Coordinates of C-alpha atoms and ligand atoms in Angstrom, one line a residue:
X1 CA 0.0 0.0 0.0
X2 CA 1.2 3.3 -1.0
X3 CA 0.2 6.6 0.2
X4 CA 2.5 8.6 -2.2
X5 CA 0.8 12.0 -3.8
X6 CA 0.1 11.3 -7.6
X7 CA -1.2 14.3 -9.5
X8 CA -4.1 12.6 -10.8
X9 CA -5.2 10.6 -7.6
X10 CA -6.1 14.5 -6.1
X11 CA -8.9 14.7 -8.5
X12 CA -10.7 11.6 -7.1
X13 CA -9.4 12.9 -3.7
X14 CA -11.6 16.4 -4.1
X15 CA -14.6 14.5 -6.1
X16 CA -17.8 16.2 -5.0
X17 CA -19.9 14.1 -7.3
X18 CA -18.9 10.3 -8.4
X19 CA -20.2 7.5 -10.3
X20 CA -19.5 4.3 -9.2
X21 CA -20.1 0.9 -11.4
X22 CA -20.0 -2.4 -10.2
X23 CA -19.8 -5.4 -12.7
X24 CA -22.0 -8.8 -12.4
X25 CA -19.5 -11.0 -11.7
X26 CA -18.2 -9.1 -8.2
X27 CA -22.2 -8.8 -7.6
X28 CA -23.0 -12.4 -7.8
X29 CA -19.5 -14.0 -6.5
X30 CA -18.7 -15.5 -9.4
X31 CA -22.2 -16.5 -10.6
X32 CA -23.0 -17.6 -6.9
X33 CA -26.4 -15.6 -6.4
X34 CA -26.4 -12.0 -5.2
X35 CA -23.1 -11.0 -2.5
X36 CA -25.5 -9.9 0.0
X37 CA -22.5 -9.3 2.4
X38 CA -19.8 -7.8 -0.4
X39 CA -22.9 -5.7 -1.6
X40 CA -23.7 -4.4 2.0
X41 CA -20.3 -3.3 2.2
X42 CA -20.1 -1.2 -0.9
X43 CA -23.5 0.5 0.4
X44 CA -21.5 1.0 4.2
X45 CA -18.3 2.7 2.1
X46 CA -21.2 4.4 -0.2
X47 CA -23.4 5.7 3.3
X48 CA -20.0 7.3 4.6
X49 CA -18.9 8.8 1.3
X50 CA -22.6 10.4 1.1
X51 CA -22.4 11.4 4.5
X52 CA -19.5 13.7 4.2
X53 CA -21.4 15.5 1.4
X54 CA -20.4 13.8 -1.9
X55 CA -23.2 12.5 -4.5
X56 CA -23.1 9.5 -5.6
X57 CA -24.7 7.8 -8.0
X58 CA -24.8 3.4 -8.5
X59 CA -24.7 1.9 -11.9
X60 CA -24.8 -1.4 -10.8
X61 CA -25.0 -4.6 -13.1
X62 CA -26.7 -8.3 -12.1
X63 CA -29.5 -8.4 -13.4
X64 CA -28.8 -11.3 -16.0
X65 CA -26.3 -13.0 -13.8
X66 CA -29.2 -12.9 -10.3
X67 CA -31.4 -13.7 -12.6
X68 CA -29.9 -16.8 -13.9
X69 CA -29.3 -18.4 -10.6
X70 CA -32.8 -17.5 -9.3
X71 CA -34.1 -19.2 -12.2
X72 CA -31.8 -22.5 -12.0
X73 CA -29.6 -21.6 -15.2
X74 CA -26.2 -22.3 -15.3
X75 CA -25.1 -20.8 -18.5
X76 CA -26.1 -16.8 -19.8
X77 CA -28.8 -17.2 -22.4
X78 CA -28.1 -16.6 -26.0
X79 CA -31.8 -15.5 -27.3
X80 CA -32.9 -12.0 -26.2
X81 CA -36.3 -12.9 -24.6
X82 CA -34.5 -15.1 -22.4
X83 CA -32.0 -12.5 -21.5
X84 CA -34.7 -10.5 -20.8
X85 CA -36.1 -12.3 -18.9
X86 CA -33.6 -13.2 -16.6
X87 CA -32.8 -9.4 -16.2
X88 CA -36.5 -8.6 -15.1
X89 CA -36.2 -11.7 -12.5
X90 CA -32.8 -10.6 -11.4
X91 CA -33.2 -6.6 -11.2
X92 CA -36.4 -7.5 -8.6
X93 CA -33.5 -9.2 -6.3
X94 CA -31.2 -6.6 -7.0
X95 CA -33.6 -3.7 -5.8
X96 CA -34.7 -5.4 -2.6
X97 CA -31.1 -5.5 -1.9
X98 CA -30.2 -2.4 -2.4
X99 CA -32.9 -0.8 -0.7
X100 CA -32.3 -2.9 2.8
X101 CA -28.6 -2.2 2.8
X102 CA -29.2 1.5 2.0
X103 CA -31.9 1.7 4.5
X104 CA -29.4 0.5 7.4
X105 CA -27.8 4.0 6.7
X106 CA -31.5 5.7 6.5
X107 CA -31.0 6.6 2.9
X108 CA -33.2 5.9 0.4
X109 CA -33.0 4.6 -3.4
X110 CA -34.4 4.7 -6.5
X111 CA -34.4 2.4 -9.7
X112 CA -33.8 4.1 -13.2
X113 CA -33.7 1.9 -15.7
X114 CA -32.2 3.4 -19.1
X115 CA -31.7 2.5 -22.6
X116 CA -29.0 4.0 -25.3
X117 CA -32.2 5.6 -27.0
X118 CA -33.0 7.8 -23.9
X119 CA -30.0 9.4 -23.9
X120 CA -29.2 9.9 -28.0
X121 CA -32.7 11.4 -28.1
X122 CA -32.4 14.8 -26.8
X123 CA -35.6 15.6 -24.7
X124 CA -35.5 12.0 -23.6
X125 CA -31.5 12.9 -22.6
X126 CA -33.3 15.7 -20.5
X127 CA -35.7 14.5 -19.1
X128 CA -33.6 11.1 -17.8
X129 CA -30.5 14.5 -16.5
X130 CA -33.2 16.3 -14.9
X131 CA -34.7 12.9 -13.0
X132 CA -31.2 12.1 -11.9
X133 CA -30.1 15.7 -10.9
X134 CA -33.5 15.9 -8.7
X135 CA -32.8 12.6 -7.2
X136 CA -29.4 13.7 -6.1
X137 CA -30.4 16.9 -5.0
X138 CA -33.2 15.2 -2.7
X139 CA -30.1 13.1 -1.6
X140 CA -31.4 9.7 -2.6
X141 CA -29.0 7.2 -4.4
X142 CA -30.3 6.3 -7.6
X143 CA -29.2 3.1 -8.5
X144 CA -29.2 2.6 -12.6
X145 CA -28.9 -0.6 -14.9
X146 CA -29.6 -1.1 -18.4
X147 CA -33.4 -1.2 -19.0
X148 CA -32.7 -4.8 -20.1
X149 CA -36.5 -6.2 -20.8
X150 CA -36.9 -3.6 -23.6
X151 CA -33.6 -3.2 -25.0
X152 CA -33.2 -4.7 -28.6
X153 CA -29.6 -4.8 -30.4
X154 CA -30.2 -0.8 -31.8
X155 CA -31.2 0.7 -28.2
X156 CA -28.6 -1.2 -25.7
X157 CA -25.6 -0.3 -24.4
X158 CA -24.5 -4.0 -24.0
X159 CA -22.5 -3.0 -21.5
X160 CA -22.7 -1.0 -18.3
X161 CA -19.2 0.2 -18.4
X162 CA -20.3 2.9 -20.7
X163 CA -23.6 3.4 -19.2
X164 CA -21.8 4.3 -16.3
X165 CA -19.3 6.7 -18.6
X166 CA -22.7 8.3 -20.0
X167 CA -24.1 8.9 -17.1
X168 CA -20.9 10.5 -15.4
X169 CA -21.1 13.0 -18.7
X170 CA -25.2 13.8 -17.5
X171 CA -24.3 14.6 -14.3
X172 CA -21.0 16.4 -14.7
X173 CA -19.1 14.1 -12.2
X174 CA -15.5 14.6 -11.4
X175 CA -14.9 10.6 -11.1
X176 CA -16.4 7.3 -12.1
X177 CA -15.4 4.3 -10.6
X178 CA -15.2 1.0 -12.0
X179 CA -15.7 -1.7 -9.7
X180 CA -14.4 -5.2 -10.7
X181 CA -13.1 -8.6 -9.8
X182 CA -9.2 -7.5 -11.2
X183 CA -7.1 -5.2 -9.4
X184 CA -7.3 -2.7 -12.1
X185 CA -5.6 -2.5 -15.7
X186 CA -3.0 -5.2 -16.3
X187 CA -0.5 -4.9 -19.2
X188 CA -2.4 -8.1 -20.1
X189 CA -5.4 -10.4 -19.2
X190 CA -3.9 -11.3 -15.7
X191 CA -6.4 -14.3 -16.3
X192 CA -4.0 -15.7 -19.0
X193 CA -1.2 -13.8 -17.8
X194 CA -0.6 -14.3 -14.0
X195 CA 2.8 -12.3 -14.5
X196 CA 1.0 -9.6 -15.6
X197 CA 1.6 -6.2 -14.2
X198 CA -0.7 -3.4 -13.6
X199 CA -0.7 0.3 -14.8
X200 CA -1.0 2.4 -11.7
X201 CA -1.8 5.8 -13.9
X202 CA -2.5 6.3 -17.4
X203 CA -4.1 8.6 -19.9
X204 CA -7.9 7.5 -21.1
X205 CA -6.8 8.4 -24.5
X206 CA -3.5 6.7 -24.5
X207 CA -4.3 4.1 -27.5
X208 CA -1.4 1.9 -26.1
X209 CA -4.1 0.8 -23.1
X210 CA -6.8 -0.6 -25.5
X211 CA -4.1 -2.7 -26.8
X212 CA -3.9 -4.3 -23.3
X213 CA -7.4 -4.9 -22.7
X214 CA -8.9 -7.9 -23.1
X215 CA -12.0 -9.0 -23.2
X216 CA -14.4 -10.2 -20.2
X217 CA -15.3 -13.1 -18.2
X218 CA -18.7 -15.3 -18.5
X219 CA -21.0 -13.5 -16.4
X220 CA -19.7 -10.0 -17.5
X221 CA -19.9 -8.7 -21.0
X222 CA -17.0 -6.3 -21.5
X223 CA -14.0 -6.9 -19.8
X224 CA -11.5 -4.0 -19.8
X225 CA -11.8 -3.2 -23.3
X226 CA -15.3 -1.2 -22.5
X227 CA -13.7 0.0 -19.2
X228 CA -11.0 1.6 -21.5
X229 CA -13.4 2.9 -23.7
X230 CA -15.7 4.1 -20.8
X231 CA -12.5 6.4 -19.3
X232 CA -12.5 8.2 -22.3
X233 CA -15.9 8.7 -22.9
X234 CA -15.9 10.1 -19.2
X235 CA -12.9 12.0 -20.0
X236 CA -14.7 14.2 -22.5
X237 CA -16.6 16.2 -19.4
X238 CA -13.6 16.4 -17.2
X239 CA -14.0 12.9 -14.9
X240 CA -11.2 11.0 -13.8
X241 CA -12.0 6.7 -13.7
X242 CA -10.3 5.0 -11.5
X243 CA -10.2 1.0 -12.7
X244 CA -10.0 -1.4 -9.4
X245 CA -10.9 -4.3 -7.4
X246 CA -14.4 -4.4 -5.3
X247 CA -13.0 -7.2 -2.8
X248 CA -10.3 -4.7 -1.6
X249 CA -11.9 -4.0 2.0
X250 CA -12.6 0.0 2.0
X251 CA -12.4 0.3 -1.8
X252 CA -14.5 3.4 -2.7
X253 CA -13.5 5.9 0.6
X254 CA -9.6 4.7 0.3
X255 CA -9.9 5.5 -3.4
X256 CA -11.6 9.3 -2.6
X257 CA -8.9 9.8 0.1
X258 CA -6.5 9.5 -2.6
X259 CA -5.1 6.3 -1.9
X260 CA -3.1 4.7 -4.8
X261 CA -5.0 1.9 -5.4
X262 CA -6.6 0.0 -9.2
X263 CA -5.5 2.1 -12.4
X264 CA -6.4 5.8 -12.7
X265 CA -7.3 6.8 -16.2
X266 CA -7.4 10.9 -16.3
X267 CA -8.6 13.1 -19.1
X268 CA -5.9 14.3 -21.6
X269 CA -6.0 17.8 -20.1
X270 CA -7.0 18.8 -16.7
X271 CA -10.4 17.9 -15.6
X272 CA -11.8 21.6 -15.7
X273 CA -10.1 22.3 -19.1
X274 CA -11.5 18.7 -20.3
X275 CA -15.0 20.1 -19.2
X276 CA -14.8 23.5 -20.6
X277 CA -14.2 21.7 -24.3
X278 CA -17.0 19.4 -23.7
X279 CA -18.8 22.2 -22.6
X280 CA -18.0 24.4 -25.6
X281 CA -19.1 21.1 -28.0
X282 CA -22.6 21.0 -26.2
X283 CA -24.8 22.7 -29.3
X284 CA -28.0 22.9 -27.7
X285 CA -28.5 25.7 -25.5
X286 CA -32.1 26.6 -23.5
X287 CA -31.9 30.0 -23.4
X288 CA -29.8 33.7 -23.1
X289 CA -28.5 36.1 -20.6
X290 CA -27.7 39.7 -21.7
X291 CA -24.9 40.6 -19.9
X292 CA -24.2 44.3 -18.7
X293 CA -20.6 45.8 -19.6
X294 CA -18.9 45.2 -16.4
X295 CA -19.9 40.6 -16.3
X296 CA -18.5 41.1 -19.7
X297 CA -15.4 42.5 -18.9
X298 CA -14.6 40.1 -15.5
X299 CA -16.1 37.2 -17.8
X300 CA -13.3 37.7 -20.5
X301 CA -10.3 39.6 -18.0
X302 CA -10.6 37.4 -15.1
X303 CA -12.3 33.9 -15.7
X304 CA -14.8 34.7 -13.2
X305 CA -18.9 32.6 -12.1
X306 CA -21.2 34.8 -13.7
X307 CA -23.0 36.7 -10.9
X308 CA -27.0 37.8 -11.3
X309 CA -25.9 40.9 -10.3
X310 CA -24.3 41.5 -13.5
X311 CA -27.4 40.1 -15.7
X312 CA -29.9 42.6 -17.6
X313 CA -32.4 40.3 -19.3
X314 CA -33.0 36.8 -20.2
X315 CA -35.0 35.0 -22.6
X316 CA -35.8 31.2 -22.6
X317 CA -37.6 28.0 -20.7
X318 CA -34.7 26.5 -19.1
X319 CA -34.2 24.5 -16.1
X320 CA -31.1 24.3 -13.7
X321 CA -28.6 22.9 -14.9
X322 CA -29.5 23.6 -18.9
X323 CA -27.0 25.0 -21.1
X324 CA -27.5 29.0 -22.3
X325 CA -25.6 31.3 -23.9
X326 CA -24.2 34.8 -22.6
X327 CA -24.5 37.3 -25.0
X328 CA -23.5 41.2 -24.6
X329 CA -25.9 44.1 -24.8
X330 CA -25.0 44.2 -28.6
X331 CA -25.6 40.4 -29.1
X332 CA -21.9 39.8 -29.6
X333 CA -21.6 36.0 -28.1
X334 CA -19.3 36.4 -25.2
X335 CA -19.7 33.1 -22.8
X336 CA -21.5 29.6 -23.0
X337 CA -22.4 27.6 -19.5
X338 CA -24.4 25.4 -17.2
X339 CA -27.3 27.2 -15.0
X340 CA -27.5 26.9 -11.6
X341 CA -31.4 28.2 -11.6
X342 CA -34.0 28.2 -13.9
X343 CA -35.3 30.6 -15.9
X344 CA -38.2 31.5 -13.1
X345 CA -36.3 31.9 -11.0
X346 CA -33.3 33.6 -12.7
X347 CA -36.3 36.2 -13.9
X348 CA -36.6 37.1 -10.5
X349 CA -33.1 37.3 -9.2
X350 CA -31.6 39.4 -12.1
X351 CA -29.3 42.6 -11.1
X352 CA -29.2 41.8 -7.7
X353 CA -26.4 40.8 -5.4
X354 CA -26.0 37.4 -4.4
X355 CA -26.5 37.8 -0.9
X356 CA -30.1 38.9 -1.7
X357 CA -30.9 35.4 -3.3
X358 CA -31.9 33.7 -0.2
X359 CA -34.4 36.3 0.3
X360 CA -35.7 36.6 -2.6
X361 CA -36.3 33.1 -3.6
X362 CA -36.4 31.6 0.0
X363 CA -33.3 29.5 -0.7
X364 CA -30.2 29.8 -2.1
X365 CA -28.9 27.2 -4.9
X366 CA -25.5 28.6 -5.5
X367 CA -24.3 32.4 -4.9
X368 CA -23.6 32.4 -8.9
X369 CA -25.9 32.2 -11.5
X370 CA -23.2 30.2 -14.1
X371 CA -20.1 28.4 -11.8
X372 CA -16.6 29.5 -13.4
X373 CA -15.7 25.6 -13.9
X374 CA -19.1 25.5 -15.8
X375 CA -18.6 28.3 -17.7
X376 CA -16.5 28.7 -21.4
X377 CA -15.7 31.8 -23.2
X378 CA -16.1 31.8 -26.3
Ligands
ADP401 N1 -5.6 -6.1 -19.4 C1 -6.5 -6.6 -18.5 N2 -6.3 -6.3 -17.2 C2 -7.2 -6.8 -16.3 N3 -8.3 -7.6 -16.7 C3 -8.5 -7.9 -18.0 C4 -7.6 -7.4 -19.0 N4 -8.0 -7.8 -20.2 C5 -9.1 -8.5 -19.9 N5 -9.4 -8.6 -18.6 C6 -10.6 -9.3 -18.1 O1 -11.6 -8.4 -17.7 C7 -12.4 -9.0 -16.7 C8 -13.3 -8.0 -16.1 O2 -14.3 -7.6 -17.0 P1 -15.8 -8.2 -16.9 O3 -15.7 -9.7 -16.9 O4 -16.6 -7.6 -18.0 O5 -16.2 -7.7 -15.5 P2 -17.4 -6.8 -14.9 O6 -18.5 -7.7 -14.6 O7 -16.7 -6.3 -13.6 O8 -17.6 -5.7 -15.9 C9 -11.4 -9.6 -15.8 O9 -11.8 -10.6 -15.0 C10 -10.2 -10.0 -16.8 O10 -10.2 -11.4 -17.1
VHF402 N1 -27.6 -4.8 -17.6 C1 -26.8 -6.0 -17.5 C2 -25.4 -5.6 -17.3 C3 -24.5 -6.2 -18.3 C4 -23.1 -5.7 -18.1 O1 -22.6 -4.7 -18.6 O2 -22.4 -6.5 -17.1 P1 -20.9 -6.1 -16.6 O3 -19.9 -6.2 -17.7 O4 -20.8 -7.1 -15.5 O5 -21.0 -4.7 -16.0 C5 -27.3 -6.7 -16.2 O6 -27.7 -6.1 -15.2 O7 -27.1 -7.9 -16.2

């Protein structure tokens, strides 16, 4: 064990928001029927992390494999509708579970079950963000899977590693964490390879990685190859992944106190400058804010959050967290960002200081209007 500081491992160490993925074969001990006990202690290490203020958010895979043993079957189905079926058997087990365990901690859960096709089409995207965003504000821990009993070949992930990625990308998270029955990232398929070493820290765009991923095991579907491919998709909004073992007692909180544990995969540039990019890709924006002279100015001189104070008017139906574009009182585009209120409320908090907001609206989301780390210039 190694406490040494690694640059990357203090992104994971400051996370305020984290995915965290755990594959079927950890969940079901090998294809031995739900882990009750390994599963109630990922929901202890997931209680504390929630506890000292960090959201986090469970994409957690089983269905197929819980399913399988609940139903007596000792090898994963070929045909869909069995598959499907299996998931709808096993998903029952794996919500019961998760709701006991999180209730031990007095926390509740909820189930969202997605498919690709809810988040390529864009009011489904929103609607599936803003479900997930309300959840986390009300501090419940949603748990997501792959909407298994619908999906057909055009509208599935196949694979939860980049489920997890894509949903790391809707919430903005700073890490995702990919839970598995390896250590991490091996130079090779440890599985074949037992002298195999493995990559401590790496870049999630570093082709040389997909190269050493293989694929996975028989109850799981990707292996590392997805989990490589999931870092860089969660790359693209500014997360850090961290690749490592779920039967390494005090996994996730060693992980967010920096400990140098599994592979760390981080974006090509730093996390915020990662985010601003992805950010500045994002086309569709909800709405505008006319800025006044001055939020120009501090906008472009000094990087600065975008204060109400220095908003004139607004135009739009967006919701928190929507994407809207900062123009100046000319129209000349000046800034592009995430909301932290909605246009109602915006409305009634614009040109006045932020330490008014709380008693104007009766609460106060955020003193800024537009967070500088959510904010690009254009
Ligand atoms: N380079 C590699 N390093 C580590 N594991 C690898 C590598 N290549 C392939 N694997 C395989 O990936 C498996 C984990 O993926 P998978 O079976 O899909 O699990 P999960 O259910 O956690 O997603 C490991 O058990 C291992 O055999
Ligand atoms: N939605 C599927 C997950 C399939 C999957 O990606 O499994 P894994 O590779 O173990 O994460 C299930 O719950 O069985």
């Amino acid at each position: 064990m190694s406490n040494e500081r690694v640059p990357g491992r203090d992104a994971l160490r400051g996370a305020r928001r984290v995915v965290v993925k755990i594959g079927s074969a950890l969940l079901t001990n090998d294809g031995r029927g739900l882990d009750e006990a390994a599963i109630g202690g990922w929901v202890d290490q997931i209680a504390a992390l929630h506890h000292r203020g960090i959201d986090v958010v469970l994409v957690s895979s089983g269905a197929v494999a819980a399913g399988m043993v609940r139903l007596g079957w000792q090898a994963r189905p070929a045909a869909v509708h069995e598959l499907q079926a299996a998931a709808a058997v096993g998903q029952n087990g794996l919500t019961q579970c998760y709701e006991h365990h999180f209730a031990r901690h007095d926390l509740l859960t909820a189930q969202v079950l997605l498919t690709h096709d809810d988040l390529s089409n864009r009011k489904r995207y929103l609607n599936a963000r803003s479900a997930l965003r309300t959840l986390v504000d009300l501090r419940v821990v949603p748990v997501v899977n792959e909407n298994d009993t619908v999906v057909t070949d055009e509208i599935r992930f196949g694979d939860n590693d980049t489920l997890g990625a894509l949903v790391a990308n809707l919430l903005e998270a700073d890490a995702l964490v990919i839970l598995t029955d390896q250590e991490g990232l091996f130079n090779a398929d440890p599985r074949h390879h037992p002298a195999a070493s493995l990559i401590h820290e790496g870049r999630a765009g570093d082709p040389r990685l997909a190269a050493m991923a293989g694929g996975g095991g028989a109850l799981g579907r990707g292996g590392m190859t997805t989990k490589v491919q999931a870092a860089r998709l969660a790359a693209r909004s500014g997360a850090v992944t961290a690749i490592a073992s779920g039967r390494q007692p005090g996994v996730l909180t060693r992980l967010i106190d920096g400990e140098r544990l599994g592979t760390l995969l981080c974006p090509e540039e730093a996390p915020i400058a990662a985010r601003k990019r992805w950010l500045a890709g994002q086309l569709q924006v909800r709405g505008s804010l006319t800025l006044d002279a001055g939020a120009v100015k501090v906008l472009r001189d000094s990087g600065s959050s975008l204060l109400a104070v220095g908003v004139k008017m607004l135009s739009g139906d967006f919701v928190r967290g929507d994407m809207v574009l900062c123009v100046d009182e000319q129209g000349e585009r000046v800034a592009k960002g995430l909301v932290n209120y909605g246009a109602d409320e915006a409305r009634r908090i614009l040109g006045q200081p932020s330490h008014r907001i709380e008693a104007i609206l009766g609460y106060m989301e955020a003193p800024e209007l537009i967070h500088r780390d959510n904010l690009v210039v254009l």
